[in-house]
XYZ file of C-alpha atoms in Angstrom:
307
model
C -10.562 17.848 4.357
C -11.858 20.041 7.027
C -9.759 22.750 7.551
C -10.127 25.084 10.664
C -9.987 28.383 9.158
C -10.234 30.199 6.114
C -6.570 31.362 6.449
C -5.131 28.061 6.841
C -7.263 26.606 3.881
C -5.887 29.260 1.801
C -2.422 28.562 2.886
C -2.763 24.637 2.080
C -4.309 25.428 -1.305
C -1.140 27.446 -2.432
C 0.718 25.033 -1.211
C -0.491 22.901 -3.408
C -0.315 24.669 -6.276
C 3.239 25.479 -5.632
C 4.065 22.461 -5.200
C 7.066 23.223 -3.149
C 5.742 23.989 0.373
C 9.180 23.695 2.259
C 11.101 25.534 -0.174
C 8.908 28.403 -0.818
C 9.291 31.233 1.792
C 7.118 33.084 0.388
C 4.503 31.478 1.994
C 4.356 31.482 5.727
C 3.144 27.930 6.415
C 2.805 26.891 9.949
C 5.566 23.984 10.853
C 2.895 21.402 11.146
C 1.975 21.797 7.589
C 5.502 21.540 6.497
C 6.302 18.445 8.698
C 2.784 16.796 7.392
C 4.150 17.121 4.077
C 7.384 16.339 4.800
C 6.111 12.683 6.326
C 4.319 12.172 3.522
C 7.017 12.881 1.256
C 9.031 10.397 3.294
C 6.792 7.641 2.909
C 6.515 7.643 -0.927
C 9.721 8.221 -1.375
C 10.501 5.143 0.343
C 8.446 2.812 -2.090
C 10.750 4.158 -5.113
C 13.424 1.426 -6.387
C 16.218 0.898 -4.844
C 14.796 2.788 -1.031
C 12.275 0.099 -1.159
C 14.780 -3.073 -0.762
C 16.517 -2.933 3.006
C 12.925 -2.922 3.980
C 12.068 -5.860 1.915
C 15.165 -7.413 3.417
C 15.358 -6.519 6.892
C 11.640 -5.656 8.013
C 10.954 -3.185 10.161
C 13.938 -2.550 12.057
C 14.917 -0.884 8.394
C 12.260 1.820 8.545
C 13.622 5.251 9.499
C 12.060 6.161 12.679
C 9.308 8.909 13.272
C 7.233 7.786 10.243
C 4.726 5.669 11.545
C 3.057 5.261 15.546
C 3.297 1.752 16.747
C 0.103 1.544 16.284
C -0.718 2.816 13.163
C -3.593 1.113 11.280
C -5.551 1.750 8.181
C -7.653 0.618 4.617
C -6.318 0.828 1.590
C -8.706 -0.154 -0.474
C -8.902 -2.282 -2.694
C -6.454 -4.232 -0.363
C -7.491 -4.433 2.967
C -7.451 -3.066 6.442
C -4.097 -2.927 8.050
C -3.024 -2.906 11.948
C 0.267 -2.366 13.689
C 3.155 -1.150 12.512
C 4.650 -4.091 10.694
C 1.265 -4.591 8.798
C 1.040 -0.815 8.042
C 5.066 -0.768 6.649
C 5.065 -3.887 4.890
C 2.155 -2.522 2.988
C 3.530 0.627 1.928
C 6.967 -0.695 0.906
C 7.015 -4.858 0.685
C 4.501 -4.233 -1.725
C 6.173 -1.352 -3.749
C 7.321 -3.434 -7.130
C 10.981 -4.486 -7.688
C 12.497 -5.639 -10.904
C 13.151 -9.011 -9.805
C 9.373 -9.709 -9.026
C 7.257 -9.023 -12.259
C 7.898 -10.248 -15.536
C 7.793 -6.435 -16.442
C 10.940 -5.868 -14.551
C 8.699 -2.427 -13.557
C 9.205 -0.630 -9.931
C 8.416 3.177 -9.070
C 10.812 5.517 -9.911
C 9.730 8.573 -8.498
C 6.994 9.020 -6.101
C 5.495 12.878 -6.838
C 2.868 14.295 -4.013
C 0.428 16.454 -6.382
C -1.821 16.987 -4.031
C -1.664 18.060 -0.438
C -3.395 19.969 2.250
C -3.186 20.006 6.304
C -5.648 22.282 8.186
C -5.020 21.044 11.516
C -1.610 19.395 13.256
C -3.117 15.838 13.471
C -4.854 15.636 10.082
C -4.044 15.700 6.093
C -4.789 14.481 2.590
C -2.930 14.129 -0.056
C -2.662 12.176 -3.921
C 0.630 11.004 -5.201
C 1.955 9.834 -8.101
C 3.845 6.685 -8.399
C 5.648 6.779 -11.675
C 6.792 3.246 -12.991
C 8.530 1.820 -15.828
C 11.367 -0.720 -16.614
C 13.845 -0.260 -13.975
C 17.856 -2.275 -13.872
C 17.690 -4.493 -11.318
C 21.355 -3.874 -10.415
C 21.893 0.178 -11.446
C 18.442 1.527 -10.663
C 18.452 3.200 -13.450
C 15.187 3.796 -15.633
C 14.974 2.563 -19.602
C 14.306 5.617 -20.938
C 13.744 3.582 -24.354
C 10.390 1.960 -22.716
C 6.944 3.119 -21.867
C 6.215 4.336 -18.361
C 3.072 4.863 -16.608
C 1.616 6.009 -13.053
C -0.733 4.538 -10.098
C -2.090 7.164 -8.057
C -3.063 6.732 -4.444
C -5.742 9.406 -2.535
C -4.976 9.168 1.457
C -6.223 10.484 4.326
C -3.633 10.428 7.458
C -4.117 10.981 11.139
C -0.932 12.137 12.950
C 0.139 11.069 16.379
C 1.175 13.806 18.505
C 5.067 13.712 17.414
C 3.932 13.809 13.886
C 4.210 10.251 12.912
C 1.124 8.584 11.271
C -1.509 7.075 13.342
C -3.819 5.679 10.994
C -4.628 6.088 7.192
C -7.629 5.663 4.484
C -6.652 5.177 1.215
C -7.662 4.556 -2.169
C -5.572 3.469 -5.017
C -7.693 3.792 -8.745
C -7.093 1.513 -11.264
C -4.782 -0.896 -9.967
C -6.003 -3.580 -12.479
C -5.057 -1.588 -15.447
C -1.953 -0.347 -13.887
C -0.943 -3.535 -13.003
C -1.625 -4.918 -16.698
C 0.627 -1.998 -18.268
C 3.465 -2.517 -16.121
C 3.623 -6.266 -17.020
C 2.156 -6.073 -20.513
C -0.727 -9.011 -19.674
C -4.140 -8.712 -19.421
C -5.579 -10.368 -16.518
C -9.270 -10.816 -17.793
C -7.734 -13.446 -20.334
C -8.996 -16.781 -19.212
C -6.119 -18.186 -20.431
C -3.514 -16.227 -18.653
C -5.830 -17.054 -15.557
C -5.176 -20.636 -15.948
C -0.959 -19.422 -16.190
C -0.895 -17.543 -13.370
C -1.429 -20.592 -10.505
C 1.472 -22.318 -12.272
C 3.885 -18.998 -11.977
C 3.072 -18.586 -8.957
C 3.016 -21.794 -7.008
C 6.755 -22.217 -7.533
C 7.384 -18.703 -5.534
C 4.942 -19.931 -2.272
C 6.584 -23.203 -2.015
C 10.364 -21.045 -2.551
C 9.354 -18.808 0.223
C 7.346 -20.732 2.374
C 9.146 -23.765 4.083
C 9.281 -25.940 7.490
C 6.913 -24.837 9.290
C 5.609 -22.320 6.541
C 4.981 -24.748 4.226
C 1.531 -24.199 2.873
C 0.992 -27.077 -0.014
C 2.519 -30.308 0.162
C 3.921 -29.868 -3.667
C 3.801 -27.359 -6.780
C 1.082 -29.411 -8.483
C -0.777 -29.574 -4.886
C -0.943 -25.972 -4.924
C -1.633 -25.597 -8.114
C -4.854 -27.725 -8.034
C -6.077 -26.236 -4.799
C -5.354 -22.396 -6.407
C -7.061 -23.193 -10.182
C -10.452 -24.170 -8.734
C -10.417 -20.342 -6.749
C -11.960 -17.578 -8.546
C -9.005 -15.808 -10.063
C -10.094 -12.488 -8.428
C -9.007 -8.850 -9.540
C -6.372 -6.262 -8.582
C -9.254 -3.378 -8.006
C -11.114 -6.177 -5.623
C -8.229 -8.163 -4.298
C -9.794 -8.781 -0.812
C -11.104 -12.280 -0.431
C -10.091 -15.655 -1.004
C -9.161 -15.301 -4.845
C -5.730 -15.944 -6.819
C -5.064 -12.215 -6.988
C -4.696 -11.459 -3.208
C -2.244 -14.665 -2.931
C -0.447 -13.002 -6.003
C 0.136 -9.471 -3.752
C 0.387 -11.430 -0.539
C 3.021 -13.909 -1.608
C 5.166 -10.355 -1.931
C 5.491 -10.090 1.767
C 6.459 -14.000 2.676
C 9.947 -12.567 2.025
C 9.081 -10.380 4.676
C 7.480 -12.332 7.798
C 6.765 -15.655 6.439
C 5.994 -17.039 9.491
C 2.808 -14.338 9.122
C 2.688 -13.973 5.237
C 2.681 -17.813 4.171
C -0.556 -18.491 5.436
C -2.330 -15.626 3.451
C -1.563 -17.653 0.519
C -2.543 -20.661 1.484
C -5.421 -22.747 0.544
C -7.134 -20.982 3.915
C -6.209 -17.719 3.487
C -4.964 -17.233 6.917
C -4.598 -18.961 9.921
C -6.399 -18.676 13.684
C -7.045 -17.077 15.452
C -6.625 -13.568 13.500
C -4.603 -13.739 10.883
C -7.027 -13.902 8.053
C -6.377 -11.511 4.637
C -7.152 -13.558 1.679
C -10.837 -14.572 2.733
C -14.317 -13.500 1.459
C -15.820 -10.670 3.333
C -18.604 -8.815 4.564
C -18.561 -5.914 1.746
C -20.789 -4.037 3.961
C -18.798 -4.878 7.016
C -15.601 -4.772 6.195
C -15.247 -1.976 4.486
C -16.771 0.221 6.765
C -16.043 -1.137 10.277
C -14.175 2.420 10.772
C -14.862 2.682 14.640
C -13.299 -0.325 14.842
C -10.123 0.015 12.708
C -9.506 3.595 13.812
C -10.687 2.973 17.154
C -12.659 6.340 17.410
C -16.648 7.301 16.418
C -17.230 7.334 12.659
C -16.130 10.847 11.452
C -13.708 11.629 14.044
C -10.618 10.056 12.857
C -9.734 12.054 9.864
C -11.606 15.454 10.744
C -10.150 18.507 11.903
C -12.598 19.679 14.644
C -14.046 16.492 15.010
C -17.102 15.352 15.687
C -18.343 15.548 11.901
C -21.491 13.484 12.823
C -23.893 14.263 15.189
């Protein structure tokens, strides 16, 4: 992060040690950092168990407004590049674990922002922690008798001029192991590999019907899905088992846009591709494209950063 003056980078760092920018007045923050953080705040706090469900249920017409532009668009890596609103939401929350969903019965409990600085109106960076463990389904309430454990997600965010966010780049470390704690199963056994088509065949046929129908049976899909390479959560962009494992999340969502990411194409024409084999060296870094602004201007306060 960039930050325009030596004042303001000062005031961001306290803030961050603090760790309670909005309720310190002690510090003299200007109202964009406060609002920044605030957003932010919002956000995470919306993937936490139960916030996460209305959205899960009702789409985007759940989503409190003044979080995200219309337009917003983003990475996360290791998931993929995201456009428009509904893409950019369903990610953030349609994605955010429920107890009914994983045979860990694991969501996020508490979504903590550790991290967090803003040295211009339009830009900021933050890390959060996602705390998760066994969670009721019905009370919400954490078992305090089982293990927890965290995912952490780095961001970048670019804020629209009314302070929602524009577009985001984001990183989330060690989603393989995270995911393997929170369900107690370790993915790189071959033989839970060969398990996972059969679990989850059963949900894409459930969720993806009439005209969403993706496989013609169970045992269809499951043929079609064991001779894919089973893929993994810290590379789950291309056409692997993993990314139809995260994808098949959001058929509750749109199906009518979600059911072909699992399917034996990954996508359908003309656009709407996610679980296909990329262009590492493309993909990944097609920023000018996905932000829609020269490479080092989206997330830089004072931008240009390149010549």
């Amino acid at each position: 992060m960039f930050a325009t003056t030596i004042l303001t980078q000062a005031f961001a760092l306290a803030a961050t040690l603090s760790g309670i920018v909005s309720a310190s007045p002690g510090y003299n923050q200007p109202d964009y950092v406060i609002r920044n953080l605030n957003t932010i705040k919002h956000i995470y706090g919306l993937t936490v168990y139960p916030n996460n469900v209305p959205i899960i249920q009702k789409g985007a017409s759940a989503v409190p407004p003044g979080l995200f532009n219309e337009n917003a668009a983003g990475r996360i890596s290791p998931v993929g590049n995201f456009t428009g609103f509904d893409d950019s939401i369903e990610y953030f929350f349609a994605l955010a674990p429920t107890p009914d969903t994983n045979p860990g019965k694991a969501a996020i409990f508490k979504a903590e922002v550790v991290e967090f600085t803003s040295g211009c109106p339009d830009v900021a960076s933050s890390v959060v922690y996602l705390r998760t463990g066994v969670v009721d389904e019905k009370t919400g309430k954490l078992d305090t008798s089982k293990p927890t454990t965290t995912l952490s997600q780095v961001a970048f965010w670019k804020f629209d001029e009314s302070g929602a966010v524009l577009n985001y780049h984001a990183w989330i470390p060690n989603l393989q192991t995270w995911t393997e704690i929170g369900n107690n199963v370790d993915f790189d056994n071959v033989v839970i590999q060969k398990a996972v088509p059969i679990q989850l065949c059963p949900q894409i046929m459930k969720q993806c019907t009439g005209d969403n129908q993706q496989y013609s049976s169970v045992a269809t899909c499951v043929a079609e899905l064991e001779v894919k390479p089973f893929g993994s959560f810290d590379e789950a962009w291309g056409d692997n088992v993993v990314c139809r494992e995260i994808h098949v999340l959001l058929t509750k969502v749109r199906p009518e846009v979600h059911c072909p990411h699992v399917g034996p194409k990954g996508g359908s024409p003309p656009d709407n591709y996610k679980c296909v084999d990329i262009d590492y060296s493309v993909d990944y870094f097609d920023d000018a494209q996905l932000f829609g602004a020269p490479l080092g201007n989206t997330f830089t306060c004072g931008a240009p950063l390149l010549a």
